[in-house]
Amino acid sequence: FTGKANCPYYAKAELLADYLQANLPDFRIHKITQHPDKWEQWLHDICETNGWEHRQSPIIWRELLERGGKGLLLGGVNEFLEYAQHYYGITSMMLSEEMLDIAEENLQAHIEIEKEEEEIKSLIKPLQIWITSASAPISYQLIPLLANGEVFGMTTAISIHLLDTDQFKDVLCGIVMEAEDMAFPLLHSISEHTEIDEAFVQADIIIVLDDVLLNRAVQSLENYIREVSEICQVYAPLIEKNAKSEVRVISSGKTFVNLKAMMIMTYGPSIKPENVIAIATSWESAAKAMLARKLNMSAAGVKDVIVWGNITGSNYIDLSHAKLYGYDCAIWGPANFPRPLLNMIYDSEWIHSEFLSAQSSLSSRVCHCVGMLPAHAVATVLGYWYHGSPPGEIISVGVLTEGQFCVPEGIIFSMPVRFQNGNWEVVTELEISETTQEVLGCLAHELIQEKLIALKEIKEMHPYRADKITR
C-alpha cells in the first residue's frame, strides 16, 4: 500500500499491516511512501494504469503473487480496517495523537531516505557520451565496445546518448532496448534523442558520425562541402552551449572526416582545438592487415604505419617508419625487438606497385566496411586518449596543424601522434624524406582547397562570421 509520508491514516494502516505480517505466516506487505508534493501525480498515474478510482491517502490493494494480474483494489484506511476485521478478526484502536506523531516520523524518515539516495546518486558521475547519426551501423558496433569497460576502465560508468533525426526514432529505440537487455555493469544509462535543441547536454565526449552520400555525377564537390558545413553549423553552437568546457569531439565516418573536424572548430570558436580530432585508425588497421598477409604474420605485430593527409580523401600510407614485432625469420630476438618493415619485404616492386596502387582497393575496403572496423578504430583512439598509447608506438590522427613537417597551419591533417596523460602530441622528431615532403605538400593543397570552399560558403551565408575566421 501507498500513501503520503505525512498522512496519519497511512500511519494507522501501516501499523495494523505490520502487526498482521508479524502474526500471520502467509501475509506480506509492501509499503511505499510518497512525498506530499508528489502524491497527487503518483496516485493519478497508478489509478490510470490499473483502471482504479481512488482520491485519498492511503491507497491499498491486494496482489495474488502466484496468480499474477494487476491486483485487487481494497480502497483506503477504512476499507482496510474492515478487511482485517472480516478476515482476521483484528482491528486498530490507534488514537489520533499517535497517528499524527507517527505520520510526522514517517515524513522525516522519507526525507532522510531521499537525501541518502540523492547523495549515493551524486557519487556516480558517468561519462556523458553523445553519438550523432546514431542509427548508422558503426554506432551499433561501437556501443558494446564503450560499455564493456575496456575503453575507459572497469570503474568508470558511462551514459550514452543516441542522436538522430525523427525518421530513425524506431531504430534508436531498438538499439536502446538491446543495449539495456545486455546489462552492461558500467552502462549507467542509454537514451535516444531526436530533438536537436537538447543535443550534447553535459557532454564529455561527442562522436560525430554524420556522412554525406557521394555521387559526383549528381552533385559537385561544392555542394557536398556545403552539406557538411550545414551539419557542423548546427552542431558546433550546441556543443558550445550545452557540452562541458573540456568536451572531446571525435570526427569519424566514411566522408569528409577532416572537414567535419575543421568546420566544428570554425563554427565553435570556444571549443578547444586540441580537443577535436579525426580518426584515421581504420586506414592504419587495413594497411597493417594487407602487409601482414604479404608477410604471413599477425597484423598485431605491424606497428607505426603512418596515414598522412586527408583521411577520407587523398592520403598517403607511409611505411618508412613501420616496424615488425614477432616476425618469424632467420634473426630472432625478444618480444620487444623490432625489425624495420621495409627490410623484411624484399619485394620492393610489390610495395611500389601492388601496395601503393592498392590504396584505391584499400579505400574501397575501408569505406564499404559494415561498421566493425570504424567502431574499433574509435574505441581504440578513445582508450589511448584517456589512458595513453602504447609506449613508443605511433598513432595516426587528424589534428589541427601548427606548421609541423612544413604542412601549412590551420587545416586538419592526419599525422603521427602519441597520447599521454590525457593529451596528444605530434611526433615531430620523425625524419621524413624529400619525396614524402612533396607528397605532404600535395595532400595539404587538397585540404586547403576544401577549407577555402567551405569558408566561401560561410562568407556567403554569414559574412561577419567568415570575416572573424579569416582574420
XYZ file of C-alpha atoms in Angstrom:
471
model
C 0.000 0.000 0.000
C 0.990 3.597 -0.587
C 0.277 6.949 0.966
C 1.608 10.384 1.667
C 4.533 10.199 4.061
C 2.835 12.648 6.478
C -0.648 11.079 6.279
C -1.952 9.936 9.737
C -4.335 7.434 8.090
C -1.399 5.862 6.256
C 0.351 5.576 9.650
C -2.679 3.809 11.130
C -2.917 1.343 8.240
C 0.857 0.791 8.316
C 0.933 -0.300 11.961
C -2.015 -2.628 11.507
C -0.360 -4.167 8.423
C 2.908 -4.613 10.361
C 1.002 -6.461 13.095
C -0.703 -8.749 10.576
C 2.582 -9.549 8.839
C 4.259 -10.399 12.143
C 1.453 -12.751 13.246
C 0.204 -14.345 10.012
C 2.577 -16.747 8.239
C 1.336 -16.062 4.668
C 0.609 -12.325 4.983
C 3.143 -9.999 3.342
C 3.058 -6.252 2.899
C 4.949 -3.887 0.622
C 4.918 -0.255 1.755
C 5.644 2.729 -0.492
C 5.707 6.232 0.941
C 5.406 9.233 -1.332
C 6.450 12.809 -0.636
C 3.353 15.009 -0.199
C 4.398 17.111 -3.207
C 4.484 14.040 -5.468
C 1.466 12.188 -4.113
C -1.278 13.540 -6.391
C 0.623 12.768 -9.601
C 1.663 9.307 -8.383
C -1.934 8.453 -7.378
C -3.244 9.662 -10.741
C -0.697 7.565 -12.660
C -1.272 4.296 -10.787
C -5.055 4.630 -10.957
C -4.884 5.355 -14.678
C -2.603 2.356 -15.238
C -4.838 -0.060 -13.333
C -8.244 1.446 -14.115
C -8.953 2.318 -10.467
C -10.956 5.140 -8.904
C -9.391 6.486 -5.706
C -8.761 10.030 -4.474
C -7.327 9.914 -0.933
C -4.305 8.714 1.018
C -3.612 5.898 1.514
C -4.430 3.580 -1.371
C -4.331 -0.140 -0.559
C -4.610 -3.082 -2.894
C -4.192 -6.838 -2.733
C -1.951 -8.801 -5.101
C -2.089 -12.572 -5.553
C 1.547 -13.071 -6.479
C 1.215 -16.678 -7.552
C -1.557 -15.777 -10.000
C -0.287 -12.519 -11.464
C -2.595 -9.714 -12.635
C -2.881 -6.043 -11.780
C -4.117 -6.517 -8.208
C -7.451 -6.014 -6.407
C -8.147 -2.537 -5.051
C -9.264 -2.566 -1.412
C -9.583 1.198 -1.008
C -8.429 3.467 1.823
C -7.836 3.021 5.533
C -11.499 2.323 6.402
C -11.756 -0.414 3.786
C -8.502 -1.953 5.052
C -9.782 -1.952 8.637
C -12.969 -3.680 7.501
C -10.912 -6.225 5.535
C -8.716 -7.038 8.568
C -11.756 -7.297 10.824
C -13.680 -9.515 8.429
C -10.865 -11.937 7.513
C -8.722 -11.989 10.664
C -10.858 -10.532 13.444
C -8.277 -7.829 14.107
C -8.695 -4.046 14.084
C -6.794 -0.921 15.147
C -7.589 1.255 18.150
C -4.840 3.822 17.499
C -5.556 7.293 18.887
C -5.466 10.397 16.698
C -2.491 11.825 18.608
C -0.462 8.654 17.967
C -1.394 8.743 14.291
C -0.134 12.333 13.951
C 3.149 11.562 15.763
C 3.865 8.541 13.557
C 2.924 10.495 10.435
C 5.488 13.159 11.324
C 8.140 10.488 11.921
C 7.293 8.893 8.558
C 7.765 12.205 6.761
C 11.154 12.840 8.375
C 12.293 9.274 7.613
C 11.133 9.638 3.993
C 13.042 12.918 3.577
C 16.204 11.386 5.056
C 15.971 8.315 2.793
C 15.503 10.535 -0.294
C 18.511 12.609 0.760
C 20.666 9.487 1.178
C 19.605 8.196 -2.235
C 20.464 11.534 -3.858
C 23.888 11.511 -2.169
C 24.540 7.996 -3.472
C 23.493 9.031 -6.973
C 25.742 12.089 -6.800
C 28.739 9.813 -6.230
C 28.061 8.159 -9.575
C 29.242 10.597 -12.225
C 29.152 8.724 -15.507
C 30.915 9.988 -18.595
C 28.310 11.560 -20.872
C 28.874 10.246 -24.399
C 26.862 11.597 -27.336
C 26.813 9.849 -30.723
C 25.405 11.696 -33.735
C 23.818 9.941 -36.707
C 23.439 7.110 -34.213
C 21.332 4.903 -36.470
C 24.476 4.165 -38.519
C 25.913 0.617 -38.286
C 29.117 1.916 -36.682
C 27.089 3.142 -33.688
C 25.539 -0.303 -33.216
C 29.018 -1.877 -33.199
C 30.534 0.863 -31.032
C 28.178 0.745 -28.053
C 29.336 -2.671 -26.701
C 32.972 -1.591 -27.047
C 32.317 1.538 -24.976
C 30.186 -0.221 -22.368
C 32.347 -3.261 -21.597
C 34.903 -1.296 -19.568
C 37.929 -1.757 -21.821
C 37.927 1.800 -23.225
C 37.526 3.946 -20.090
C 38.393 1.424 -17.384
C 36.461 -1.055 -15.279
C 35.468 1.570 -12.680
C 34.149 4.301 -14.989
C 30.402 4.358 -15.579
C 29.095 5.831 -18.829
C 25.827 7.253 -20.110
C 25.273 7.036 -23.864
C 23.002 9.425 -25.749
C 21.992 8.497 -29.298
C 21.128 11.446 -31.548
C 19.483 11.208 -34.958
C 16.529 12.556 -36.917
C 12.954 11.664 -36.088
C 12.690 9.228 -39.007
C 15.191 6.935 -37.235
C 13.467 7.055 -33.826
C 12.343 3.419 -34.039
C 15.898 2.324 -34.887
C 17.268 4.255 -31.911
C 14.642 2.771 -29.589
C 15.618 -0.703 -30.774
C 19.298 -0.030 -30.086
C 18.471 1.329 -26.615
C 16.344 -1.723 -25.777
C 19.013 -4.149 -26.932
C 21.790 -2.345 -25.041
C 19.701 -2.353 -21.863
C 18.995 -6.065 -22.270
C 22.744 -6.758 -22.407
C 23.004 -5.431 -18.824
C 26.493 -3.957 -19.081
C 27.625 -3.259 -15.499
C 29.191 0.077 -16.455
C 26.365 1.335 -18.679
C 24.615 3.704 -16.296
C 22.004 4.716 -18.872
C 21.342 4.862 -22.606
C 18.767 7.076 -24.297
C 17.588 8.172 -27.717
C 17.180 11.804 -28.811
C 15.551 13.291 -31.897
C 15.138 16.892 -30.698
C 18.224 18.787 -31.807
C 17.837 21.515 -29.160
C 18.547 19.010 -26.376
C 21.698 17.685 -28.038
C 25.051 17.427 -26.222
C 23.786 18.365 -22.752
C 26.695 17.990 -20.294
C 28.650 16.028 -22.914
C 32.147 14.779 -22.042
C 32.628 13.067 -25.417
C 30.915 13.681 -28.760
C 31.370 11.200 -31.609
C 30.297 12.718 -34.930
C 29.337 10.017 -37.433
C 27.375 12.102 -39.951
C 28.162 11.323 -43.592
C 27.047 12.589 -46.973
C 26.164 10.259 -49.823
C 28.715 10.760 -52.577
C 27.641 10.730 -56.206
C 29.802 13.106 -58.202
C 27.607 12.557 -61.260
C 24.726 14.212 -59.407
C 26.366 16.827 -57.185
C 29.527 18.887 -57.250
C 32.221 18.956 -54.582
C 30.982 22.394 -53.550
C 27.515 21.011 -52.806
C 28.923 18.225 -50.643
C 31.092 20.657 -48.722
C 28.067 22.910 -48.230
C 26.144 19.938 -46.821
C 28.941 19.117 -44.370
C 29.210 22.772 -43.403
C 25.477 22.977 -42.691
C 25.644 19.943 -40.385
C 28.529 21.421 -38.406
C 26.850 24.828 -38.354
C 24.048 23.208 -36.335
C 26.244 21.080 -34.075
C 29.021 23.493 -33.101
C 26.911 26.192 -31.364
C 25.026 23.487 -29.479
C 28.338 21.977 -28.355
C 29.433 25.397 -27.111
C 26.111 25.953 -25.346
C 25.325 22.539 -23.862
C 28.522 20.477 -23.561
C 31.164 20.689 -20.862
C 34.031 23.100 -21.463
C 36.553 20.250 -21.798
C 34.391 18.218 -24.178
C 36.297 15.970 -26.586
C 34.984 15.765 -30.132
C 35.806 12.866 -32.449
C 35.088 13.028 -36.169
C 34.623 9.649 -37.811
C 32.749 8.152 -40.725
C 33.286 7.492 -44.425
C 33.304 11.009 -45.905
C 34.926 14.387 -45.164
C 36.252 13.354 -41.751
C 38.912 16.092 -41.752
C 36.479 18.733 -42.941
C 33.910 17.903 -40.260
C 36.512 18.438 -37.561
C 37.615 21.671 -39.227
C 34.072 23.030 -39.509
C 33.226 22.181 -35.887
C 36.219 24.289 -34.829
C 35.193 27.024 -37.257
C 31.593 27.288 -36.123
C 32.512 26.678 -32.475
C 35.455 29.010 -31.753
C 35.281 28.361 -27.990
C 35.771 24.603 -28.486
C 39.403 23.828 -27.697
C 41.242 22.838 -30.911
C 43.302 20.211 -29.087
C 40.026 18.525 -28.093
C 38.891 17.926 -31.683
C 40.427 15.066 -33.675
C 39.633 12.994 -36.769
C 40.006 9.203 -36.779
C 42.471 7.597 -39.217
C 42.910 4.281 -37.414
C 40.683 2.366 -39.847
C 43.192 3.081 -42.629
C 46.094 2.099 -40.392
C 44.436 -1.199 -39.493
C 43.514 -2.084 -43.076
C 47.050 -1.298 -44.284
C 48.580 -3.384 -41.492
C 46.326 -6.305 -42.386
C 47.383 -6.121 -46.042
C 51.064 -6.025 -45.079
C 50.613 -8.906 -42.624
C 49.079 -11.060 -45.339
C 52.087 -10.378 -47.556
C 54.474 -11.333 -44.726
C 52.381 -14.269 -43.476
C 52.241 -12.917 -39.919
C 49.761 -11.447 -37.434
C 48.600 -7.911 -38.192
C 49.012 -7.091 -34.488
C 52.798 -7.274 -34.982
C 52.831 -4.490 -37.597
C 53.393 -1.098 -35.946
C 53.997 2.560 -36.846
C 52.282 2.644 -40.208
C 51.531 6.341 -40.747
C 48.499 7.778 -42.524
C 49.184 11.298 -43.801
C 46.743 13.859 -45.144
C 43.039 13.769 -45.895
C 41.770 10.647 -44.144
C 38.713 10.031 -46.308
C 40.170 11.828 -49.340
C 43.679 11.761 -50.759
C 46.002 10.236 -48.188
C 49.426 8.623 -48.154
C 50.294 5.380 -46.366
C 53.884 5.818 -45.197
C 55.896 2.649 -44.426
C 59.277 4.289 -43.873
C 58.953 4.098 -40.068
C 56.942 0.860 -39.894
C 58.244 -1.959 -37.687
C 57.542 -5.646 -37.231
C 57.306 -7.435 -33.901
C 57.286 -11.212 -33.568
C 58.122 -11.785 -37.223
C 59.302 -15.331 -37.921
C 62.590 -15.057 -39.786
C 66.244 -16.101 -39.547
C 67.025 -13.484 -36.868
C 65.325 -13.963 -33.525
C 65.128 -11.571 -30.616
C 62.999 -10.770 -27.552
C 59.308 -9.944 -27.948
C 60.031 -6.205 -27.930
C 62.711 -6.462 -30.625
C 61.554 -4.564 -33.750
C 62.579 -5.080 -37.348
C 62.168 -2.368 -39.990
C 59.320 -3.445 -42.235
C 60.976 -2.286 -45.456
C 63.968 -4.509 -44.687
C 61.737 -7.540 -44.349
C 59.751 -7.044 -47.551
C 62.379 -7.846 -50.136
C 59.902 -7.418 -52.969
C 60.163 -3.633 -53.302
C 58.245 -3.813 -56.566
C 55.231 -5.117 -54.636
C 55.356 -2.073 -52.342
C 55.516 0.440 -55.171
C 53.078 -1.324 -57.467
C 50.581 -3.514 -55.688
C 50.568 -1.927 -52.206
C 50.690 1.745 -53.158
C 48.413 1.256 -56.130
C 46.191 -0.878 -53.946
C 45.307 2.157 -51.872
C 42.289 2.517 -54.138
C 41.202 -1.009 -53.163
C 42.219 -0.206 -49.582
C 39.918 2.790 -49.771
C 37.108 0.573 -51.000
C 37.622 -1.872 -48.118
C 37.565 0.914 -45.518
C 34.621 2.803 -46.979
C 32.461 -0.273 -47.545
C 33.006 -1.918 -44.166
C 29.828 -2.712 -42.241
C 30.861 -0.890 -39.079
C 33.080 -3.195 -37.035
C 36.360 -1.656 -38.270
C 35.495 2.052 -37.742
C 33.862 1.254 -34.400
C 37.030 -0.471 -33.232
C 39.050 2.497 -34.509
C 37.012 4.998 -32.481
C 37.162 2.825 -29.347
C 40.923 2.332 -29.720
C 41.678 6.042 -30.057
C 39.375 6.931 -27.153
C 41.166 4.388 -24.982
C 44.522 5.903 -25.935
C 43.251 9.420 -25.303
C 42.180 8.557 -21.762
C 44.908 6.086 -20.783
C 47.820 6.750 -23.141
C 49.006 4.978 -26.272
C 51.487 2.064 -26.047
C 54.995 3.363 -25.237
C 56.957 4.205 -28.367
C 54.047 3.480 -30.698
C 52.836 5.940 -33.340
C 49.136 6.577 -33.950
C 47.778 8.496 -36.947
C 45.176 11.140 -36.075
C 43.756 14.142 -37.897
C 44.646 17.250 -35.874
C 44.877 20.996 -36.406
C 48.250 21.797 -37.947
C 50.707 24.281 -36.456
C 53.378 24.045 -39.143
C 54.717 20.584 -38.249
C 56.554 18.812 -41.088
C 56.239 22.058 -43.112
C 52.499 21.433 -43.547
C 50.657 24.781 -43.697
C 48.933 25.882 -40.493
C 45.217 25.877 -39.899
C 43.991 22.643 -41.528
C 43.040 19.263 -40.102
C 45.781 16.951 -41.344
C 46.403 13.322 -40.414
C 49.867 12.866 -38.942
C 51.686 10.730 -36.352
C 50.892 11.452 -32.698
C 51.331 9.838 -29.301
C 48.836 10.014 -26.425
C 49.959 10.622 -22.873
C 48.313 11.924 -19.667
C 45.020 12.650 -21.382
C 46.592 14.696 -24.158
C 48.214 14.090 -27.528
C 51.334 15.468 -29.162
C 52.618 15.303 -32.702
C 55.730 13.133 -33.071
C 57.772 15.893 -34.669
C 61.132 14.147 -34.213
C 60.420 11.768 -37.095
C 62.590 12.282 -40.131
C 60.804 12.295 -43.490
C 62.303 12.146 -46.950
C 62.102 14.859 -49.596
C 59.734 12.657 -51.594
C 57.409 12.315 -48.620
C 57.613 16.061 -48.051
C 56.492 16.698 -51.617
C 53.582 14.294 -51.159
C 52.555 16.076 -47.961
C 52.534 19.371 -49.830
C 50.126 17.961 -52.438
C 47.887 16.467 -49.752
C 47.814 19.758 -47.850
C 46.781 21.568 -51.038
C 43.628 19.428 -51.301
C 42.645 20.174 -47.717
C 43.334 23.885 -48.173
C 41.033 23.898 -51.196
C 38.286 22.182 -49.191
C 38.708 24.772 -46.441
C 38.596 27.681 -48.913
C 35.394 26.345 -50.482
C 33.849 25.942 -47.023
C 34.892 29.465 -45.997
C 33.406 30.805 -49.208
C 30.114 29.149 -48.307
C 30.307 30.630 -44.819
C 31.065 34.072 -46.221
C 28.043 33.931 -48.483
C 25.742 32.874 -45.642
C 27.437 34.607 -42.662
C 29.761 37.449 -43.796
C 30.588 38.595 -40.249
C 31.479 35.096 -39.049
C 33.652 34.439 -42.100
C 35.496 37.723 -41.572
C 36.319 36.765 -37.969
C 37.530 33.317 -39.044
C 39.779 34.516 -41.849
C 41.345 37.085 -39.572
